[in-house]
Coordinates of C-alpha atoms in Angstrom, one line a residue:
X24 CA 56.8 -11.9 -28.9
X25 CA 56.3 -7.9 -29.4
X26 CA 58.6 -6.4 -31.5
X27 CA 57.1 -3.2 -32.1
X28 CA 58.7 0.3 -31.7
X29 CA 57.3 4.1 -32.3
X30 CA 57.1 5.2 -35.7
X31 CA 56.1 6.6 -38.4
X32 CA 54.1 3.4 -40.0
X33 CA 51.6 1.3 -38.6
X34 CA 53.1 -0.7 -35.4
X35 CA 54.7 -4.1 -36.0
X36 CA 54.4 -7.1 -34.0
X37 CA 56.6 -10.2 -35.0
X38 CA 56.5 -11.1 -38.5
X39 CA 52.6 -9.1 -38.9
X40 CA 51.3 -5.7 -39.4
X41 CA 48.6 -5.1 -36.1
X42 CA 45.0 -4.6 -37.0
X43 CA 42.9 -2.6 -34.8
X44 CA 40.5 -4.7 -32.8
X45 CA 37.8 -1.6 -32.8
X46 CA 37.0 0.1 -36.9
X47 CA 36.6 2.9 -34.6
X48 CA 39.9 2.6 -32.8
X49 CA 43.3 2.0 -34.9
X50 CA 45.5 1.6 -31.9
X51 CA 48.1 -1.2 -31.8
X52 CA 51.2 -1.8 -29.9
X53 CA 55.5 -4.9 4.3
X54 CA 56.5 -5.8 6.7
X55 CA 58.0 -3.0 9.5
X56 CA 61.5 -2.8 9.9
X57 CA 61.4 -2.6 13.5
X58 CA 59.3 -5.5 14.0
X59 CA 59.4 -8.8 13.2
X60 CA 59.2 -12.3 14.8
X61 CA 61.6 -14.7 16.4
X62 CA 61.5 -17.2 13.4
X63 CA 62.2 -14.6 11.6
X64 CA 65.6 -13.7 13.3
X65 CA 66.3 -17.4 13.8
X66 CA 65.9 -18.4 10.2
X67 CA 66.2 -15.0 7.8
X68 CA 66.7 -17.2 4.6
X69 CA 63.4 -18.7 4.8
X70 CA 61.6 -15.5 6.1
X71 CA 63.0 -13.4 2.8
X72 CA 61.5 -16.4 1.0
X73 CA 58.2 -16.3 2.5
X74 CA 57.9 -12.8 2.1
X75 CA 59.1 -13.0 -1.7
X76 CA 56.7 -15.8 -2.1
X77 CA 53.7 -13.7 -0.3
X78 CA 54.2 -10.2 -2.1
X79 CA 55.7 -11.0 -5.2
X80 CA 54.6 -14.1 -8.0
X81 CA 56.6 -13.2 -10.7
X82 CA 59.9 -12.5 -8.6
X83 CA 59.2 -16.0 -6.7
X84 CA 58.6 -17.7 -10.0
X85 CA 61.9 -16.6 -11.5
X86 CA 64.2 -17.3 -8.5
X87 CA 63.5 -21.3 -9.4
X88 CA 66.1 -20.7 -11.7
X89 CA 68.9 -19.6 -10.0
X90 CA 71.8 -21.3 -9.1
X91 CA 71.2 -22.9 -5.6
X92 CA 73.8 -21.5 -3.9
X93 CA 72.8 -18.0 -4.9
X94 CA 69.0 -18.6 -4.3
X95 CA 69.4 -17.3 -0.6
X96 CA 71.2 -14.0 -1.7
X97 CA 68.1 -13.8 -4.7
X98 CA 65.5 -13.6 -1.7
X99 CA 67.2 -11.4 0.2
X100 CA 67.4 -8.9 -2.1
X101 CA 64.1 -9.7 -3.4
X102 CA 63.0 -9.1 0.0
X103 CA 64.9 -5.7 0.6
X104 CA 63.5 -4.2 -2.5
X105 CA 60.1 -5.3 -2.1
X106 CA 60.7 -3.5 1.8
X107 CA 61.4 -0.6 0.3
X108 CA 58.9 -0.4 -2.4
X109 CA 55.9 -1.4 0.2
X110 CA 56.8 1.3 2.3
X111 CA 54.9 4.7 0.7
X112 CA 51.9 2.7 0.7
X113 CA 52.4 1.2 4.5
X114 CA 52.9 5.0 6.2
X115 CA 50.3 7.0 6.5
X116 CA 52.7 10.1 7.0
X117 CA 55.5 11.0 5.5
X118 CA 57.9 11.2 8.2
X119 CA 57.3 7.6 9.1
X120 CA 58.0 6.8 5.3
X121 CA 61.4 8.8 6.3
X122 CA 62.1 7.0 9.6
X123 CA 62.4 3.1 8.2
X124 CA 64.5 4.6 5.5
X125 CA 66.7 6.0 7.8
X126 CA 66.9 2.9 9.6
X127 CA 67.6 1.0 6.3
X128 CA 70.3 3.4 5.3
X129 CA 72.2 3.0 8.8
X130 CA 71.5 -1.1 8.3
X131 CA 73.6 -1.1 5.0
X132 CA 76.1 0.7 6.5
X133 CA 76.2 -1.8 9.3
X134 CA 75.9 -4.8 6.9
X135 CA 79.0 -3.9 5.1
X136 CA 80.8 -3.0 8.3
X137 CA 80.0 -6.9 9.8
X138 CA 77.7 -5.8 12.2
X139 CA 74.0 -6.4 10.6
X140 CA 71.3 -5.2 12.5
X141 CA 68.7 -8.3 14.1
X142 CA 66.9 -8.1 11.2
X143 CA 65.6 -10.9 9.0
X144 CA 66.0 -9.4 5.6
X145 CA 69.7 -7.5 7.2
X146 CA 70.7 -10.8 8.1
X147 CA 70.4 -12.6 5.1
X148 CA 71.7 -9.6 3.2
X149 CA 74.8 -9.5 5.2
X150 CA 75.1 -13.2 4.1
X151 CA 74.8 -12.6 0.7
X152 CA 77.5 -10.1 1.0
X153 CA 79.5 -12.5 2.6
X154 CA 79.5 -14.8 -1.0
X155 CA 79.1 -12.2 -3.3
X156 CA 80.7 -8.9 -4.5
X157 CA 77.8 -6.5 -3.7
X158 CA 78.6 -3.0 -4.1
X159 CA 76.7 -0.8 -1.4
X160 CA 76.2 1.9 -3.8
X161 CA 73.6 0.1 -5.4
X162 CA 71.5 -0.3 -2.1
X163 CA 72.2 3.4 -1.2
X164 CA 71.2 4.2 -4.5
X165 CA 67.5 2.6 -4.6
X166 CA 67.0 3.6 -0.4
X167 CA 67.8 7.3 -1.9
X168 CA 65.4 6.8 -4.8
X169 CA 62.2 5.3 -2.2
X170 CA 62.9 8.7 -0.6
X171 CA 62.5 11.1 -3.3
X172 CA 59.4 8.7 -4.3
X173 CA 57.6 9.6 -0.2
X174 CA 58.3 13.4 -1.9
X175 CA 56.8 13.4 -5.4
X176 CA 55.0 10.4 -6.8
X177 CA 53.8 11.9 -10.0
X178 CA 56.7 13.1 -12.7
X179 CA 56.0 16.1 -14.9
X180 CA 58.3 14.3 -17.9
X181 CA 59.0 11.0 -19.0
X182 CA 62.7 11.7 -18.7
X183 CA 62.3 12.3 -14.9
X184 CA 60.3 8.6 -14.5
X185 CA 63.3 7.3 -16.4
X186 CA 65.5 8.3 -14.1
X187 CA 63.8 7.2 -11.1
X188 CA 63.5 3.6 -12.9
X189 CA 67.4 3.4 -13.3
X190 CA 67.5 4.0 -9.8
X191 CA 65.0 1.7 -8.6
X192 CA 64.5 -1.6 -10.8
X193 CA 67.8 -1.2 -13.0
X194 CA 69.7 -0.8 -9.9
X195 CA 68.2 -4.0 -8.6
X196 CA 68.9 -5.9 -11.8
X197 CA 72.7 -4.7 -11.7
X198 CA 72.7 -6.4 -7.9
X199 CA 71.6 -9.3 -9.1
X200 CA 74.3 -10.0 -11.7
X201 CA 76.6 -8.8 -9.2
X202 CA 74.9 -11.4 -6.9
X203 CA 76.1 -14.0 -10.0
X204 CA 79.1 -12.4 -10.1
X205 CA 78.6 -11.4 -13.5
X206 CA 80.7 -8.3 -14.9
X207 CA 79.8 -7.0 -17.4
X208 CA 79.0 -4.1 -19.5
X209 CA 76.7 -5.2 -22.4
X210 CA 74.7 -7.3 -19.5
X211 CA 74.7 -3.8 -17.3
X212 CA 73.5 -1.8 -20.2
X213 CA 70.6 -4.7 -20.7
X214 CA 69.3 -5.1 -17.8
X215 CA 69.5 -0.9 -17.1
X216 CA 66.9 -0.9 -20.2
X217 CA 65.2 -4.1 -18.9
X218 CA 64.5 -2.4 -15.6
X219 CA 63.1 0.6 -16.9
X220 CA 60.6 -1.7 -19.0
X221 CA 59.8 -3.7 -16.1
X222 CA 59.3 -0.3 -13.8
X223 CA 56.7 1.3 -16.5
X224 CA 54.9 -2.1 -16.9
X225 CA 54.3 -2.3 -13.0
X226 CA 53.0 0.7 -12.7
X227 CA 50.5 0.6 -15.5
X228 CA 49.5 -2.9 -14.0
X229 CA 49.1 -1.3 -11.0
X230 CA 46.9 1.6 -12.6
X231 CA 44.3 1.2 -11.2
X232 CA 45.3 1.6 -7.8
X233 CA 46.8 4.7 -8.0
X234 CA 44.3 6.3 -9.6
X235 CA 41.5 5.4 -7.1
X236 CA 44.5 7.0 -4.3
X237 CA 44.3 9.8 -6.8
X238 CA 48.1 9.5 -8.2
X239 CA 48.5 9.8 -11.9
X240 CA 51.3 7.2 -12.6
X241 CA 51.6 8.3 -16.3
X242 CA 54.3 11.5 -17.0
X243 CA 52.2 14.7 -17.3
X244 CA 53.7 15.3 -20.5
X245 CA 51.9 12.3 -21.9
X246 CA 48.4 13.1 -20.3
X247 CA 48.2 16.7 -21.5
X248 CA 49.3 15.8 -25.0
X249 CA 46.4 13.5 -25.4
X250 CA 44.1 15.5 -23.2
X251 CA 43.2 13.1 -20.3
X252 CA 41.0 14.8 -17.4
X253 CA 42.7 13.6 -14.6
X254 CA 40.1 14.1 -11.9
X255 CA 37.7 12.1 -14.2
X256 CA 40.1 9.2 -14.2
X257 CA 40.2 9.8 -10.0
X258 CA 36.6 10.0 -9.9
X259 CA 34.9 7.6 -12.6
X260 CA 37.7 4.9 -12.4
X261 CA 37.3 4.2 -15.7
X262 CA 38.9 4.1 -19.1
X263 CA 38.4 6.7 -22.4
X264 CA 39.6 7.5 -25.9
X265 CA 42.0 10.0 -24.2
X266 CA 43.4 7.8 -21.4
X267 CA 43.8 4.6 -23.9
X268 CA 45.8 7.3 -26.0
X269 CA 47.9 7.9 -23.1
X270 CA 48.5 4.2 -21.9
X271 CA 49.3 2.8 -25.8
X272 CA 52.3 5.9 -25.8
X273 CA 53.3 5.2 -22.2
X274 CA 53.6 1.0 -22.9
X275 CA 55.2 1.9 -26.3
X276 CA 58.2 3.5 -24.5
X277 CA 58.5 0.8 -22.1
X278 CA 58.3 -1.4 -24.9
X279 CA 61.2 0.0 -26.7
X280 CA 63.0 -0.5 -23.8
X281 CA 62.7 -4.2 -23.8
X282 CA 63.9 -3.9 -27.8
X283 CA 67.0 -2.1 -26.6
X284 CA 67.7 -4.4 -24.2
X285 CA 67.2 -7.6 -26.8
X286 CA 69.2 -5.9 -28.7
X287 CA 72.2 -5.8 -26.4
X288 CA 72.7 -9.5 -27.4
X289 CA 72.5 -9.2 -31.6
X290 CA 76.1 -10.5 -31.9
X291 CA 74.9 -13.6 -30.0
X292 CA 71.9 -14.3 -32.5
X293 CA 70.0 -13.0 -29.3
X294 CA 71.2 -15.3 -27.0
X295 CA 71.7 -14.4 -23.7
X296 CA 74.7 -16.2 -21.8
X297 CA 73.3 -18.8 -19.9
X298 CA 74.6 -18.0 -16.5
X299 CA 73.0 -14.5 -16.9
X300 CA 69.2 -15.6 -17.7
X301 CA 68.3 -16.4 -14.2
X302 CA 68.1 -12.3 -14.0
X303 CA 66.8 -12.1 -17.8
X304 CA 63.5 -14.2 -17.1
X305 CA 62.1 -11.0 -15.8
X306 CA 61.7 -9.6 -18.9
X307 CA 59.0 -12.4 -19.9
X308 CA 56.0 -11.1 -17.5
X309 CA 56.9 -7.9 -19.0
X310 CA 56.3 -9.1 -22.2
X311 CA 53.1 -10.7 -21.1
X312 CA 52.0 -7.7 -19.9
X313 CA 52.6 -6.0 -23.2
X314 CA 51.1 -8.8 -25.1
X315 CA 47.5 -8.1 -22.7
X316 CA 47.6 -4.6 -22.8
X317 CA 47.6 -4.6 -26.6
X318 CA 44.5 -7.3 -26.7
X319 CA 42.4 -5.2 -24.7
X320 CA 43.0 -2.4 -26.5
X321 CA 45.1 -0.4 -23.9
X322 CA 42.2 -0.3 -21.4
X323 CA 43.9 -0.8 -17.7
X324 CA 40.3 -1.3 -16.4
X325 CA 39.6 -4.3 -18.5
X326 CA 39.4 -6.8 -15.8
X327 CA 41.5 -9.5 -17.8
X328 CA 44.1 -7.8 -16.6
X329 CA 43.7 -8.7 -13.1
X330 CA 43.9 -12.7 -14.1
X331 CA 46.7 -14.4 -13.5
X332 CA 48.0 -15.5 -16.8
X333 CA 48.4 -19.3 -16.4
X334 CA 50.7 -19.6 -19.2
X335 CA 53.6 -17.3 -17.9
X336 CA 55.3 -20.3 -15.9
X337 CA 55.6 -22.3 -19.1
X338 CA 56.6 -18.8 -21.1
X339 CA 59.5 -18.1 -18.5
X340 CA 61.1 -22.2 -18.3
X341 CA 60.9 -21.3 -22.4
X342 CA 62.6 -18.1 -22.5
X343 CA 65.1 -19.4 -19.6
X344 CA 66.3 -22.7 -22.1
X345 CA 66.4 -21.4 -25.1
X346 CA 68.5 -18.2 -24.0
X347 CA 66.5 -16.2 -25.5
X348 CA 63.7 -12.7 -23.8

């Protein structure tokens, strides 16, 4: 499992010191919300599966281990953020972006004032609400986030892309312990630095993609200090010294995250409390990821990366008995 953090020394991983894997290179490390079907209305549970199941692996692998009388609640929430986070790439103008926002802000309000919109995914939300202390805050919070994202997808700092992960995949971690009903404030603080891990590791996965729609996902503060020629990487879709650089510094940060959060459980021996590692597996495809990156070298264009890995099923039903991320 990586272990290592930015310093001074040579990276760490585990119990030994990394070794470049180049002499040359000594780096180491939706659907629309006013449409939908009749079965979808008729049965929301199983829609907000389906779609969890369709758009999102590692989410449906994870939601096996949840308690069954939360695993409804899981999808539907599932299913609302992975709404949201379809939507900049589903509109072709901002304003539309805007418009299923605006509808999802009013269906929140509606959901906690017992009259949810005909909706699948506001349906099954209201149900979750109806068995579990959900605070609509936290939904107001990542609809406002989607927002500012339809506005400015790049960030200028690293602090700013922080900030935006707290509101976005954090968020969503602290309504699923909620969903668990779960209080508590060393979880909270875990899973805040868990979601920020998890939100850098996406988008880096995801690299690929953005750059070939000509979005930097990286912090500008990054790319300039290792010199990477943006419209090169928009125009060549390929990787270089500089970019490599840029990914190794970017992953380290997310990486550290994932330490902090670990480290949220040191009184424990680093066990997480059993009831709480339904929400913790998702740190293991984070891990993964990390684990990947560092055997290519950093490269986001090595087409490894697009592979499944066929071993994370086993990796998460380990992590999820023995307590431990």
């Amino acid at each position: 499992m990586i272990t290592f953090r930015t310093c001074h020394g040579p990276p760490r991983i585990a119990a030994y010191w990394w070794k470049p894997y180049h002499i040359s290179c000594a780096r180491s490390f939706s659907t629309s919300s006013r449409v939908r079907s009749a079965a979808g209305t008729s049965n929301p549970n199983e829609y907000c599966r389906d779609l969890v199941r369709k758009h999102d692996y590692e989410g449906y692998l994870t939601s096996q281990f949840y308690p069954r009388k939360y695993q409804s609640g899981y999808y539907a929430l599932r299913a609302f953020y992975i709404e949201l986070s379809m939507i900049q790439d589903a509109v072709s103008q901002t304003t539309l972006g805007q418009a299923r926002l605006v509808f999802w802000r009013d269906a929140i309000r509606d959901i906690f004032a017992n009259k949810p919109p005909r909706h699948p995914i506001a349906l099954s939300l209201y149900e979750a609400t109806q068995k579990s202390h959900l605070a609509p805050y936290h939904f107001q919070r990542i609809i406002a986030a989607r927002e500012e994202e339809l506005h400015a997808q790049s960030h200028l700092t690293v602090e700013s892309m922080t900030s935006h992960a707290e509101s976005t995949a954090s968020t969503f971690l602290y309504l699923l312990l909620s969903l668990l009903n779960l209080p508590s404030a060393t979880l909270s603080h875990a899973a805040s630095h868990l979601g920020v891990a998890q939100s850098f590791i996406t988008l880096l996965r995801a690299f690929p993609f953005h750059a070939s729609k000509g979005f930097m996902i990286i912090p500008a503060e990054i790319t300039a200090k290792h010199g990477v020629n943006q419209q090169q990487v928009f125009t060549k879709g390929e990787t270089s010294q500089a970019l490599e650089d840029a990914v190794f510094e970017f992953a380290t940060i997310a990486n550290d995250h994932l330490i902090t959060a670990r480290d949220m459980f040191q009184e424990t021996g680093g066990k997480v409390p059993q009831a709480a590692m339904p929400v913790f597996t998702s740190a293991i495809p984070v891990a993964s990821t990390l684990r990947r990156l560092e055997a290519v070298n950093f490269n986001v264009y090595d087409p490894s990366l697009r592979v499944r890995d066929w071993k994370l099923p086993w990796h998460v039903w380990r992590s999820y008995h023995k307590r431990t991320f």
